[in-house]
PDB file of C-alpha atoms in Angstrom:
ATOM      1  CA  MET A  12     -13.881 -44.623 -22.885  1.00 60.00           C
ATOM      2  CA  ALA A  13     -13.229 -46.999 -25.898  1.00 65.00           C
ATOM      3  CA  ASP A  14     -16.989 -48.186 -25.465  1.00 72.00           C
ATOM      4  CA  ARG A  15     -18.386 -44.878 -25.108  1.00 68.00           C
ATOM      5  CA  ALA A  16     -16.645 -43.802 -28.326  1.00 62.00           C
ATOM      6  CA  GLY A  17     -17.521 -46.924 -29.994  1.00 75.00           C
ATOM      7  CA  VAL A  18     -13.990 -47.500 -31.105  1.00 67.00           C
ATOM      8  CA  SER A  19     -11.297 -49.952 -30.052  1.00 78.00           C
ATOM      9  CA  ILE A  20      -8.820 -49.429 -27.222  1.00 69.00           C
ATOM     10  CA  GLY A  21      -6.075 -49.343 -29.949  1.00 74.00           C
ATOM     11  CA  THR A  22      -7.678 -46.255 -31.457  1.00 76.00           C
ATOM     12  CA  VAL A  23      -7.906 -44.443 -28.318  1.00 63.00           C
ATOM     13  CA  SER A  24      -4.201 -44.969 -27.988  1.00 69.00           C
ATOM     14  CA  ASN A  25      -3.728 -43.647 -31.401  1.00 74.00           C
ATOM     15  CA  VAL A  26      -5.802 -40.413 -30.582  1.00 65.00           C
ATOM     16  CA  LEU A  27      -3.644 -39.762 -27.698  1.00 66.00           C
ATOM     17  CA  ASN A  28       0.039 -40.701 -29.144  1.00 68.00           C
ATOM     18  CA  ARG A  29      -0.388 -40.780 -32.855  1.00 71.00           C
ATOM     19  CA  PRO A  30      -3.348 -38.357 -33.835  1.00 73.00           C
ATOM     20  CA  ASP A  31      -2.235 -38.165 -37.613  1.00 74.00           C
ATOM     21  CA  HIS A  32      -3.120 -41.917 -37.895  1.00 74.00           C
ATOM     22  CA  VAL A  33      -6.887 -41.318 -36.799  1.00 75.00           C
ATOM     23  CA  ALA A  34      -9.662 -40.387 -39.014  1.00 82.00           C
ATOM     24  CA  PRO A  35     -11.161 -36.908 -38.449  1.00 80.00           C
ATOM     25  CA  ASP A  36     -14.579 -38.175 -37.452  1.00 81.00           C
ATOM     26  CA  THR A  37     -13.257 -40.978 -35.048  1.00 81.00           C
ATOM     27  CA  MET A  38     -10.994 -38.205 -33.702  1.00 77.00           C
ATOM     28  CA  VAL A  39     -14.106 -36.191 -32.740  1.00 78.00           C
ATOM     29  CA  ARG A  40     -15.940 -39.193 -31.154  1.00 80.00           C
ATOM     30  CA  VAL A  41     -13.005 -40.218 -29.080  1.00 71.00           C
ATOM     31  CA  ARG A  42     -12.411 -36.529 -28.130  1.00 79.00           C
ATOM     32  CA  THR A  43     -15.892 -35.966 -27.034  1.00 81.00           C
ATOM     33  CA  ALA A  44     -16.018 -39.257 -24.927  1.00 73.00           C
ATOM     34  CA  MET A  45     -13.119 -37.835 -23.342  1.00 70.00           C
ATOM     35  CA  ASP A  46     -14.768 -34.513 -22.317  1.00 71.00           C
ATOM     36  CA  GLN A  47     -17.848 -36.424 -21.130  1.00 70.00           C
ATOM     37  CA  LEU A  48     -15.883 -38.619 -19.058  1.00 64.00           C
ATOM     38  CA  GLY A  49     -13.672 -35.783 -17.550  1.00 65.00           C
ATOM     39  CA  TYR A  50     -10.503 -37.769 -18.828  1.00 64.00           C
ATOM     40  CA  VAL A  51      -7.006 -36.185 -18.397  1.00 59.00           C
ATOM     41  CA  PRO A  52      -3.962 -37.838 -19.700  1.00 60.00           C
ATOM     42  CA  ASN A  53      -1.194 -39.235 -17.343  1.00 55.00           C
ATOM     43  CA  GLU A  54       1.492 -37.358 -18.634  1.00 52.00           C
ATOM     44  CA  LEU A  55       4.128 -38.824 -16.492  1.00 49.00           C
ATOM     45  CA  ALA A  56       2.962 -42.629 -17.613  1.00 51.00           C
ATOM     46  CA  ARG A  57       3.441 -41.123 -21.293  1.00 52.00           C
ATOM     47  CA  GLN A  58       6.578 -39.752 -20.538  1.00 51.00           C
ATOM     48  CA  LEU A  59       8.105 -43.056 -19.227  1.00 44.00           C
ATOM     49  CA  LYS A  60       6.610 -45.008 -22.246  1.00 47.00           C
ATOM     50  CA  ARG A  61       8.261 -42.752 -24.555  1.00 45.00           C
ATOM     51  CA  GLY A  62      11.602 -42.711 -22.779  1.00 42.00           C
ATOM     52  CA  GLY A  63      11.626 -38.905 -22.176  1.00 48.00           C
ATOM     53  CA  GLY A  64       9.864 -35.873 -21.106  1.00 72.00           C
ATOM     54  CA  THR A  65       9.134 -32.219 -21.524  1.00 88.00           C
ATOM     55  CA  THR A  66       9.474 -30.903 -17.926  1.00 94.00           C
ATOM     56  CA  LEU A  67      12.262 -29.204 -16.490  1.00 96.00           C
ATOM     57  CA  GLY A  68      12.676 -28.612 -12.688  1.00 96.00           C
ATOM     58  CA  MET A  69      13.887 -25.460 -11.428  1.00 97.00           C
ATOM     59  CA  VAL A  70      14.927 -24.236  -7.875  1.00 97.00           C
ATOM     60  CA  VAL A  71      16.068 -20.566  -7.217  1.00 96.00           C
ATOM     61  CA  LEU A  72      17.209 -19.286  -3.920  1.00 93.00           C
ATOM     62  CA  ASN A  73      14.428 -16.708  -3.185  1.00 92.00           C
ATOM     63  CA  LEU A  74      11.688 -15.704  -5.362  1.00 91.00           C
ATOM     64  CA  VAL A  75      11.164 -12.506  -3.258  1.00 91.00           C
ATOM     65  CA  ASN A  76      14.567 -11.417  -4.821  1.00 93.00           C
ATOM     66  CA  PRO A  77      13.467  -9.728  -8.148  1.00 95.00           C
ATOM     67  CA  PHE A  78      16.492 -11.086  -9.990  1.00 96.00           C
ATOM     68  CA  PHE A  79      15.395 -14.541  -9.350  1.00 96.00           C
ATOM     69  CA  ALA A  80      12.029 -13.705 -10.324  1.00 96.00           C
ATOM     70  CA  GLU A  81      13.138 -12.541 -13.639  1.00 97.00           C
ATOM     71  CA  LEU A  82      15.694 -15.322 -14.061  1.00 97.00           C
ATOM     72  CA  ALA A  83      12.819 -17.794 -13.767  1.00 97.00           C
ATOM     73  CA  HIS A  84      10.512 -15.868 -16.230  1.00 97.00           C
ATOM     74  CA  ALA A  85      13.552 -15.941 -18.637  1.00 98.00           C
ATOM     75  CA  CYS A  86      14.277 -19.796 -18.201  1.00 98.00           C
ATOM     76  CA  GLN A  87      10.512 -20.274 -18.872  1.00 97.00           C
ATOM     77  CA  VAL A  88      10.353 -18.278 -22.237  1.00 97.00           C
ATOM     78  CA  ALA A  89      13.551 -20.023 -23.532  1.00 97.00           C
ATOM     79  CA  ALA A  90      12.239 -23.450 -22.413  1.00 97.00           C
ATOM     80  CA  GLU A  91       8.875 -22.921 -24.086  1.00 96.00           C
ATOM     81  CA  ALA A  92      10.574 -21.797 -27.184  1.00 96.00           C
ATOM     82  CA  ALA A  93      12.457 -25.323 -27.062  1.00 95.00           C
ATOM     83  CA  GLY A  94       8.998 -27.238 -26.508  1.00 93.00           C
ATOM     84  CA  LEU A  95       9.845 -27.768 -22.754  1.00 95.00           C
ATOM     85  CA  THR A  96       7.842 -26.544 -19.623  1.00 94.00           C
ATOM     86  CA  VAL A  97       9.214 -25.362 -16.308  1.00 96.00           C
ATOM     87  CA  ILE A  98       8.107 -26.372 -12.805  1.00 95.00           C
ATOM     88  CA  LEU A  99       9.544 -23.711 -10.443  1.00 96.00           C
ATOM     89  CA  GLY A 100      10.202 -23.934  -6.720  1.00 95.00           C
ATOM     90  CA  SER A 101      11.983 -21.580  -4.249  1.00 95.00           C
ATOM     91  CA  SER A 102      14.318 -22.947  -1.426  1.00 94.00           C
ATOM     92  CA  ASP A 103      14.307 -19.808   0.523  1.00 92.00           C
ATOM     93  CA  GLN A 104      18.003 -20.712   1.265  1.00 89.00           C
ATOM     94  CA  GLU A 105      16.758 -23.505   3.268  1.00 92.00           C
ATOM     95  CA  SER A 106      18.763 -26.912   2.667  1.00 90.00           C
ATOM     96  CA  GLU A 107      15.823 -29.022   3.585  1.00 93.00           C
ATOM     97  CA  ARG A 108      13.546 -27.275   1.293  1.00 94.00           C
ATOM     98  CA  GLU A 109      16.046 -27.511  -1.805  1.00 94.00           C
ATOM     99  CA  GLU A 110      16.197 -31.187  -0.957  1.00 93.00           C
ATOM    100  CA  ARG A 111      12.354 -31.583  -1.006  1.00 93.00           C
ATOM    101  CA  TYR A 112      12.212 -29.977  -4.446  1.00 95.00           C
ATOM    102  CA  ILE A 113      15.129 -31.997  -5.989  1.00 93.00           C
ATOM    103  CA  SER A 114      13.686 -35.086  -4.698  1.00 91.00           C
ATOM    104  CA  LEU A 115       9.975 -34.270  -6.014  1.00 92.00           C
ATOM    105  CA  PHE A 116      11.441 -33.546  -9.412  1.00 93.00           C
ATOM    106  CA  GLU A 117      13.278 -36.738  -9.259  1.00 90.00           C
ATOM    107  CA  ARG A 118      10.029 -38.464  -8.476  1.00 87.00           C
ATOM    108  CA  GLN A 119       8.353 -36.744 -11.420  1.00 87.00           C
ATOM    109  CA  ARG A 120      11.080 -37.905 -13.774  1.00 88.00           C
ATOM    110  CA  VAL A 121      11.761 -34.504 -15.229  1.00 94.00           C
ATOM    111  CA  GLU A 122      13.842 -34.020 -18.335  1.00 93.00           C
ATOM    112  CA  GLY A 123      16.290 -32.114 -16.323  1.00 95.00           C
ATOM    113  CA  MET A 124      17.162 -29.639 -13.358  1.00 97.00           C
ATOM    114  CA  LEU A 125      18.059 -25.957 -13.280  1.00 97.00           C
ATOM    115  CA  LEU A 126      19.438 -25.170  -9.900  1.00 96.00           C
ATOM    116  CA  ALA A 127      20.648 -22.100  -8.055  1.00 94.00           C
ATOM    117  CA  LEU A 128      22.274 -24.094  -5.144  1.00 92.00           C
ATOM    118  CA  GLN A 129      22.939 -22.747  -1.619  1.00 86.00           C
ATOM    119  CA  ASP A 130      26.311 -24.427  -1.481  1.00 84.00           C
ATOM    120  CA  VAL A 131      28.228 -26.694  -3.566  1.00 82.00           C
ATOM    121  CA  PRO A 132      26.194 -30.066  -4.620  1.00 85.00           C
ATOM    122  CA  THR A 133      25.642 -32.523  -2.265  1.00 85.00           C
ATOM    123  CA  THR A 134      26.789 -36.103  -2.670  1.00 86.00           C
ATOM    124  CA  ARG A 135      23.034 -37.149  -3.071  1.00 87.00           C
ATOM    125  CA  LEU A 136      22.900 -34.718  -6.058  1.00 90.00           C
ATOM    126  CA  GLN A 137      26.274 -35.805  -7.592  1.00 89.00           C
ATOM    127  CA  LEU A 138      24.894 -39.441  -7.556  1.00 90.00           C
ATOM    128  CA  LEU A 139      21.560 -38.427  -9.294  1.00 91.00           C
ATOM    129  CA  HIS A 140      23.541 -36.629 -11.880  1.00 90.00           C
ATOM    130  CA  GLN A 141      25.800 -39.880 -12.485  1.00 88.00           C
ATOM    131  CA  ARG A 142      22.647 -41.884 -13.030  1.00 88.00           C
ATOM    132  CA  GLY A 143      21.832 -39.795 -15.919  1.00 90.00           C
ATOM    133  CA  MET A 144      19.772 -36.725 -14.507  1.00 93.00           C
ATOM    134  CA  PRO A 145      20.599 -33.618 -16.756  1.00 95.00           C
ATOM    135  CA  ILE A 146      21.651 -30.825 -14.252  1.00 95.00           C
ATOM    136  CA  VAL A 147      22.637 -27.354 -14.880  1.00 96.00           C
ATOM    137  CA  VAL A 148      23.946 -25.258 -12.043  1.00 95.00           C
ATOM    138  CA  LEU A 149      22.974 -21.522 -12.154  1.00 95.00           C
ATOM    139  CA  GLY A 150      25.235 -18.506 -11.089  1.00 87.00           C
ATOM    140  CA  ARG A 151      27.753 -20.214  -8.901  1.00 71.00           C
ATOM    141  CA  SER A 152      31.074 -19.290 -10.778  1.00 51.00           C
ATOM    142  CA  GLY A 153      33.006 -20.043  -7.607  1.00 53.00           C
ATOM    143  CA  MET A 154      32.257 -23.783  -7.934  1.00 62.00           C
ATOM    144  CA  GLU A 155      35.396 -25.771  -8.506  1.00 58.00           C
ATOM    145  CA  SER A 156      33.727 -29.038  -9.264  1.00 58.00           C
ATOM    146  CA  GLY A 157      33.702 -29.765 -13.171  1.00 72.00           C
ATOM    147  CA  ASP A 158      31.044 -32.603 -12.818  1.00 83.00           C
ATOM    148  CA  PHE A 159      28.162 -30.115 -13.609  1.00 91.00           C
ATOM    149  CA  CYS A 160      27.439 -27.884 -16.464  1.00 93.00           C
ATOM    150  CA  LEU A 161      27.174 -24.277 -15.225  1.00 94.00           C
ATOM    151  CA  THR A 162      26.202 -21.011 -16.242  1.00 95.00           C
ATOM    152  CA  GLY A 163      25.629 -17.235 -15.173  1.00 95.00           C
ATOM    153  CA  LEU A 164      27.288 -14.116 -14.472  1.00 95.00           C
ATOM    154  CA  ASP A 165      31.057 -13.923 -14.435  1.00 95.00           C
ATOM    155  CA  GLY A 166      31.031 -12.681 -11.069  1.00 95.00           C
ATOM    156  CA  TYR A 167      34.967 -12.040 -10.879  1.00 95.00           C
ATOM    157  CA  ARG A 168      34.720  -9.754 -13.979  1.00 97.00           C
ATOM    158  CA  ALA A 169      31.729  -7.895 -12.419  1.00 97.00           C
ATOM    159  CA  GLY A 170      33.664  -7.146  -9.264  1.00 98.00           C
ATOM    160  CA  ALA A 171      36.532  -5.990 -11.227  1.00 98.00           C
ATOM    161  CA  LEU A 172      34.399  -4.006 -13.483  1.00 98.00           C
ATOM    162  CA  ALA A 173      32.744  -2.418 -10.420  1.00 98.00           C
ATOM    163  CA  ALA A 174      36.211  -1.566  -8.712  1.00 98.00           C
ATOM    164  CA  GLN A 175      37.449   0.123 -12.109  1.00 98.00           C
ATOM    165  CA  HIS A 176      34.652   2.386 -12.201  1.00 98.00           C
ATOM    166  CA  LEU A 177      34.610   3.310  -8.561  1.00 98.00           C
ATOM    167  CA  VAL A 178      38.424   3.977  -8.693  1.00 97.00           C
ATOM    168  CA  GLU A 179      38.341   5.982 -12.078  1.00 97.00           C
ATOM    169  CA  SER A 180      35.368   8.011 -10.187  1.00 97.00           C
ATOM    170  CA  GLY A 181      37.768   8.963  -7.492  1.00 96.00           C
ATOM    171  CA  HIS A 182      37.249   6.733  -4.833  1.00 97.00           C
ATOM    172  CA  ARG A 183      39.987   5.278  -2.722  1.00 96.00           C
ATOM    173  CA  ARG A 184      38.306   3.645   0.246  1.00 97.00           C
ATOM    174  CA  ILE A 185      35.754   0.961  -1.110  1.00 98.00           C
ATOM    175  CA  THR A 186      33.835  -1.713   1.049  1.00 98.00           C
ATOM    176  CA  PHE A 187      32.424  -4.940  -0.431  1.00 98.00           C
ATOM    177  CA  LEU A 188      28.997  -5.789   1.018  1.00 98.00           C
ATOM    178  CA  GLY A 189      27.508  -9.114   0.810  1.00 96.00           C
ATOM    179  CA  GLY A 190      26.867 -12.692   1.990  1.00 91.00           C
ATOM    180  CA  PRO A 191      26.626 -15.510   2.543  1.00 89.00           C
ATOM    181  CA  THR A 192      30.314 -15.532   1.721  1.00 86.00           C
ATOM    182  CA  ASN A 193      30.268 -18.753  -0.519  1.00 84.00           C
ATOM    183  CA  GLN A 194      27.566 -17.148  -2.810  1.00 89.00           C
ATOM    184  CA  VAL A 195      29.277 -13.703  -3.378  1.00 93.00           C
ATOM    185  CA  SER A 196      33.214 -14.799  -3.184  1.00 92.00           C
ATOM    186  CA  ASP A 197      33.657 -14.251  -6.957  1.00 93.00           C
ATOM    187  CA  ARG A 198      32.430 -10.742  -6.964  1.00 96.00           C
ATOM    188  CA  TRP A 199      34.530 -10.013  -3.589  1.00 96.00           C
ATOM    189  CA  SER A 200      37.614 -11.473  -5.541  1.00 96.00           C
ATOM    190  CA  GLY A 201      37.195  -9.518  -8.640  1.00 97.00           C
ATOM    191  CA  LEU A 202      37.152  -6.351  -6.568  1.00 98.00           C
ATOM    192  CA  GLU A 203      39.888  -7.144  -4.344  1.00 97.00           C
ATOM    193  CA  SER A 204      42.439  -8.351  -7.168  1.00 97.00           C
ATOM    194  CA  TYR A 205      41.695  -5.186  -9.320  1.00 97.00           C
ATOM    195  CA  CYS A 206      42.451  -2.711  -6.255  1.00 96.00           C
ATOM    196  CA  ASP A 207      45.424  -4.868  -5.009  1.00 94.00           C
ATOM    197  CA  LYS A 208      47.116  -4.290  -8.512  1.00 93.00           C
ATOM    198  CA  LEU A 209      46.863  -0.691  -7.986  1.00 92.00           C
ATOM    199  CA  GLY A 210      48.324  -0.543  -4.596  1.00 87.00           C
ATOM    200  CA  GLU A 211      46.708   2.667  -3.772  1.00 89.00           C
ATOM    201  CA  VAL A 212      43.080   1.489  -2.851  1.00 95.00           C
ATOM    202  CA  GLN A 213      41.876   0.466   0.624  1.00 96.00           C
ATOM    203  CA  VAL A 214      39.390  -2.472   0.400  1.00 97.00           C
ATOM    204  CA  ASP A 215      37.568  -4.300   2.768  1.00 96.00           C
ATOM    205  CA  ARG A 216      34.430  -6.324   3.172  1.00 97.00           C
ATOM    206  CA  LEU A 217      31.382  -6.377   5.432  1.00 97.00           C
ATOM    207  CA  ASN A 218      29.475  -9.742   5.587  1.00 96.00           C
ATOM    208  CA  THR A 219      25.752 -10.203   5.553  1.00 95.00           C
ATOM    209  CA  LEU A 220      23.611 -12.825   6.270  1.00 91.00           C
ATOM    210  CA  ASP A 221      21.515 -12.598   3.357  1.00 91.00           C
ATOM    211  CA  GLN A 222      21.075 -10.252   0.331  1.00 94.00           C
ATOM    212  CA  THR A 223      18.057  -8.208   1.138  1.00 95.00           C
ATOM    213  CA  ILE A 224      17.071  -4.653   1.620  1.00 97.00           C
ATOM    214  CA  LEU A 225      16.716  -5.051   5.388  1.00 97.00           C
ATOM    215  CA  GLU A 226      20.498  -6.338   5.483  1.00 97.00           C
ATOM    216  CA  GLY A 227      21.389  -3.472   3.508  1.00 98.00           C
ATOM    217  CA  ARG A 228      19.640  -1.081   6.042  1.00 98.00           C
ATOM    218  CA  ARG A 229      21.651  -2.604   8.850  1.00 98.00           C
ATOM    219  CA  ALA A 230      24.609  -2.342   7.185  1.00 98.00           C
ATOM    220  CA  GLY A 231      24.146   1.199   6.358  1.00 97.00           C
ATOM    221  CA  SER A 232      23.421   2.150   9.562  1.00 97.00           C
ATOM    222  CA  GLU A 233      26.614   0.725  10.684  1.00 97.00           C
ATOM    223  CA  ILE A 234      28.852   2.522   8.177  1.00 97.00           C
ATOM    224  CA  ALA A 235      26.941   5.802   9.049  1.00 96.00           C
ATOM    225  CA  ALA A 236      27.872   5.429  12.608  1.00 96.00           C
ATOM    226  CA  ARG A 237      31.578   5.371  12.082  1.00 95.00           C
ATOM    227  CA  PRO A 238      33.777   8.406  12.351  1.00 95.00           C
ATOM    228  CA  PRO A 239      34.381   9.974   8.765  1.00 93.00           C
ATOM    229  CA  SER A 240      37.890   9.068   8.773  1.00 93.00           C
ATOM    230  CA  GLU A 241      36.829   5.338   9.144  1.00 94.00           C
ATOM    231  CA  ARG A 242      33.889   5.552   6.768  1.00 96.00           C
ATOM    232  CA  PRO A 243      34.325   4.136   3.185  1.00 98.00           C
ATOM    233  CA  ASP A 244      33.950   6.649   0.242  1.00 97.00           C
ATOM    234  CA  ALA A 245      32.415   3.790  -1.818  1.00 98.00           C
ATOM    235  CA  VAL A 246      30.346   0.597  -1.032  1.00 98.00           C
ATOM    236  CA  PHE A 247      29.969  -2.069  -3.894  1.00 98.00           C
ATOM    237  CA  ALA A 248      27.190  -4.486  -2.940  1.00 98.00           C
ATOM    238  CA  ALA A 249      26.740  -7.814  -4.039  1.00 97.00           C
ATOM    239  CA  ASN A 250      23.410  -7.326  -5.153  1.00 97.00           C
ATOM    240  CA  ASP A 251      20.909  -4.428  -5.733  1.00 98.00           C
ATOM    241  CA  GLN A 252      18.666  -5.202  -2.808  1.00 97.00           C
ATOM    242  CA  LEU A 253      21.577  -4.652  -0.416  1.00 98.00           C
ATOM    243  CA  ALA A 254      22.523  -1.589  -2.299  1.00 98.00           C
ATOM    244  CA  ILE A 255      19.053   0.042  -2.193  1.00 98.00           C
ATOM    245  CA  GLY A 256      18.841  -0.778   1.710  1.00 98.00           C
ATOM    246  CA  LEU A 257      22.264   0.839   2.419  1.00 98.00           C
ATOM    247  CA  GLN A 258      21.353   3.654   0.355  1.00 98.00           C
ATOM    248  CA  GLN A 259      17.993   4.385   2.212  1.00 97.00           C
ATOM    249  CA  SER A 260      19.694   4.091   5.591  1.00 97.00           C
ATOM    250  CA  VAL A 261      22.615   6.383   5.089  1.00 97.00           C
ATOM    251  CA  LEU A 262      20.348   9.073   3.477  1.00 97.00           C
ATOM    252  CA  GLU A 263      17.951   8.884   6.335  1.00 97.00           C
ATOM    253  CA  LEU A 264      21.109   9.443   8.764  1.00 96.00           C
ATOM    254  CA  GLY A 265      21.853  12.511   6.887  1.00 96.00           C
ATOM    255  CA  LEU A 266      24.674  11.308   4.426  1.00 97.00           C
ATOM    256  CA  ARG A 267      24.770  12.302   0.803  1.00 97.00           C
ATOM    257  CA  VAL A 268      24.901   9.977  -1.979  1.00 98.00           C
ATOM    258  CA  PRO A 269      27.181  10.321  -3.669  1.00 97.00           C
ATOM    259  CA  GLY A 270      28.797  13.134  -2.107  1.00 96.00           C
ATOM    260  CA  ASP A 271      29.813  11.399   1.163  1.00 97.00           C
ATOM    261  CA  ILE A 272      29.644   7.801  -0.010  1.00 98.00           C
ATOM    262  CA  ALA A 273      28.930   6.174  -3.640  1.00 98.00           C
ATOM    263  CA  VAL A 274      26.632   3.174  -3.650  1.00 98.00           C
ATOM    264  CA  MET A 275      26.862   0.573  -6.183  1.00 98.00           C
ATOM    265  CA  GLY A 276      25.078  -2.596  -6.703  1.00 98.00           C
ATOM    266  CA  CYS A 277      24.661  -5.722  -8.977  1.00 98.00           C
ATOM    267  CA  ASP A 278      21.778  -7.329 -11.214  1.00 97.00           C
ATOM    268  CA  ASP A 279      20.065  -4.221 -12.249  1.00 97.00           C
ATOM    269  CA  ILE A 280      16.536  -4.817 -10.976  1.00 97.00           C
ATOM    270  CA  ALA A 281      13.667  -2.601 -11.942  1.00 95.00           C
ATOM    271  CA  GLN A 282      14.185  -1.047  -8.332  1.00 96.00           C
ATOM    272  CA  ALA A 283      17.642   0.193  -9.202  1.00 97.00           C
ATOM    273  CA  GLN A 284      16.639   2.798 -11.732  1.00 96.00           C
ATOM    274  CA  THR A 285      13.646   4.059  -9.661  1.00 95.00           C
ATOM    275  CA  SER A 286      15.414   4.350  -6.238  1.00 94.00           C
ATOM    276  CA  SER A 287      15.667   7.520  -4.458  1.00 92.00           C
ATOM    277  CA  VAL A 288      19.064   8.057  -5.927  1.00 97.00           C
ATOM    278  CA  PRO A 289      19.157   5.992  -9.244  1.00 98.00           C
ATOM    279  CA  LEU A 290      21.673   3.113  -8.515  1.00 98.00           C
ATOM    280  CA  THR A 291      24.850   2.585 -10.535  1.00 98.00           C
ATOM    281  CA  THR A 292      24.896  -1.358 -11.002  1.00 98.00           C
ATOM    282  CA  ILE A 293      26.336  -4.209 -12.855  1.00 98.00           C
ATOM    283  CA  ARG A 294      23.718  -5.569 -15.364  1.00 98.00           C
ATOM    284  CA  GLN A 295      23.239  -9.236 -15.649  1.00 97.00           C
ATOM    285  CA  PRO A 296      22.488 -10.549 -19.223  1.00 97.00           C
ATOM    286  CA  VAL A 297      19.399 -12.784 -17.894  1.00 97.00           C
ATOM    287  CA  SER A 298      17.921 -13.616 -21.078  1.00 97.00           C
ATOM    288  CA  ALA A 299      21.298 -15.072 -22.307  1.00 98.00           C
ATOM    289  CA  ILE A 300      21.841 -17.232 -19.047  1.00 97.00           C
ATOM    290  CA  ALA A 301      18.507 -18.463 -19.428  1.00 98.00           C
ATOM    291  CA  ALA A 302      19.089 -19.445 -23.047  1.00 98.00           C
ATOM    292  CA  GLU A 303      22.347 -20.796 -22.122  1.00 97.00           C
ATOM    293  CA  ALA A 304      21.034 -22.963 -19.328  1.00 97.00           C
ATOM    294  CA  ILE A 305      18.264 -24.392 -21.526  1.00 97.00           C
ATOM    295  CA  ARG A 306      20.971 -25.235 -24.209  1.00 97.00           C
ATOM    296  CA  LEU A 307      23.301 -27.024 -21.564  1.00 96.00           C
ATOM    297  CA  VAL A 308      20.399 -29.075 -20.030  1.00 96.00           C
ATOM    298  CA  ARG A 309      19.342 -30.360 -23.223  1.00 95.00           C
ATOM    299  CA  ALA A 310      22.863 -30.991 -24.556  1.00 94.00           C
ATOM    300  CA  GLU A 311      23.334 -33.188 -21.464  1.00 92.00           C
ATOM    301  CA  ARG A 312      21.333 -35.953 -23.233  1.00 88.00           C
ATOM    302  CA  GLU A 313      23.645 -35.900 -26.267  1.00 90.00           C
ATOM    303  CA  PRO A 314      26.425 -38.855 -26.536  1.00 89.00           C
ATOM    304  CA  GLY A 315      29.755 -37.733 -25.711  1.00 87.00           C
ATOM    305  CA  HIS A 316      28.656 -34.542 -23.741  1.00 89.00           C
ATOM    306  CA  VAL A 317      31.422 -32.777 -21.713  1.00 90.00           C
ATOM    307  CA  HIS A 318      30.453 -30.681 -18.888  1.00 90.00           C
ATOM    308  CA  SER A 319      31.224 -27.142 -19.485  1.00 90.00           C
ATOM    309  CA  THR A 320      31.168 -23.732 -17.488  1.00 91.00           C
ATOM    310  CA  SER A 321      29.661 -20.835 -19.531  1.00 93.00           C
ATOM    311  CA  LEU A 322      30.005 -17.442 -17.815  1.00 94.00           C
ATOM    312  CA  LEU A 323      28.709 -14.362 -19.316  1.00 96.00           C
ATOM    313  CA  ALA A 324      29.972 -10.965 -19.452  1.00 97.00           C
ATOM    314  CA  PRO A 325      28.722  -8.225 -17.114  1.00 97.00           C
ATOM    315  CA  GLU A 326      27.701  -4.754 -18.135  1.00 98.00           C
ATOM    316  CA  LEU A 327      28.245  -1.566 -16.349  1.00 98.00           C
ATOM    317  CA  VAL A 328      25.273   0.731 -16.121  1.00 98.00           C
ATOM    318  CA  VAL A 329      26.285   4.117 -14.660  1.00 98.00           C
ATOM    319  CA  ARG A 330      23.584   6.255 -12.913  1.00 98.00           C
ATOM    320  CA  HIS A 331      23.576   9.115 -10.057  1.00 97.00           C
ATOM    321  CA  SER A 332      24.512   7.000  -7.011  1.00 98.00           C
ATOM    322  CA  THR A 333      28.325   7.186  -8.068  1.00 97.00           C
ATOM    323  CA  VAL A 334      28.529  10.129 -10.158  1.00 92.00           C
ATOM    324  CA  GLN A 335      28.043  13.545  -9.006  1.00 81.00           C
TER     325      GLN A 335
END
């Protein structure tokens, strides 16, 4: 390339790394030679030489879930504002796939990782973090370890806020719908604690294997098949997809929403507003979560950094699925 442009190797290096030190006509000659030869800079090698990079690796639980698609987009926007780029992967709640993405990001020497984990961090992930890889855990407020920075919705407050709304709307038999258990325990705890303090509200939970519309429909069929005296008069689902699926099912089976059963979700995805009965839900502050995640992952590089948990406040959005 240097020969093609008629310059030294050092000048080519300056064009790539210190363009302000290169004369305009020389810059044109070198760039022209690059185009003619089809040269693509080795970004990984450049990052290693500089001692840092501009790429973040991100893993979400399932990109089919609109909430995680929205969160990934918000993190991309927040990262670009900070001069960073996000590489995205979806684990689809498979441990081996999650591990493959983390290994890939490690080999690529990313600047940091944003991870929505299926469970508590593995020993390998803890060791990677201890060796200096900045890692921020997304949305696991039930995680007790203080070894990682964490940000996401305050799920306990979300559950309590949902309980307050349903109780104040006149409901006294509330079922919590969600799973896997370790991923929704904070929302269940908030709901249960609020209702236990009142002493006049019956609460139970119906576990699901996943948080999909199909799982919601299955739960709706099960609830609708119960005798009216054993049926809840309200359901708080751990996410909107479960709530939408449940609502579809009970409506098809002849129950009224909210006349026979009130239905409430969490996340406030776009479908919540356009579902057959517009869905009352708990809105997650997605943009704020993304901004905080980027702030925390950058802060991990700072001397004296102390890991912190930053849980953001939920917002109640009332629609027709809980209010007559």
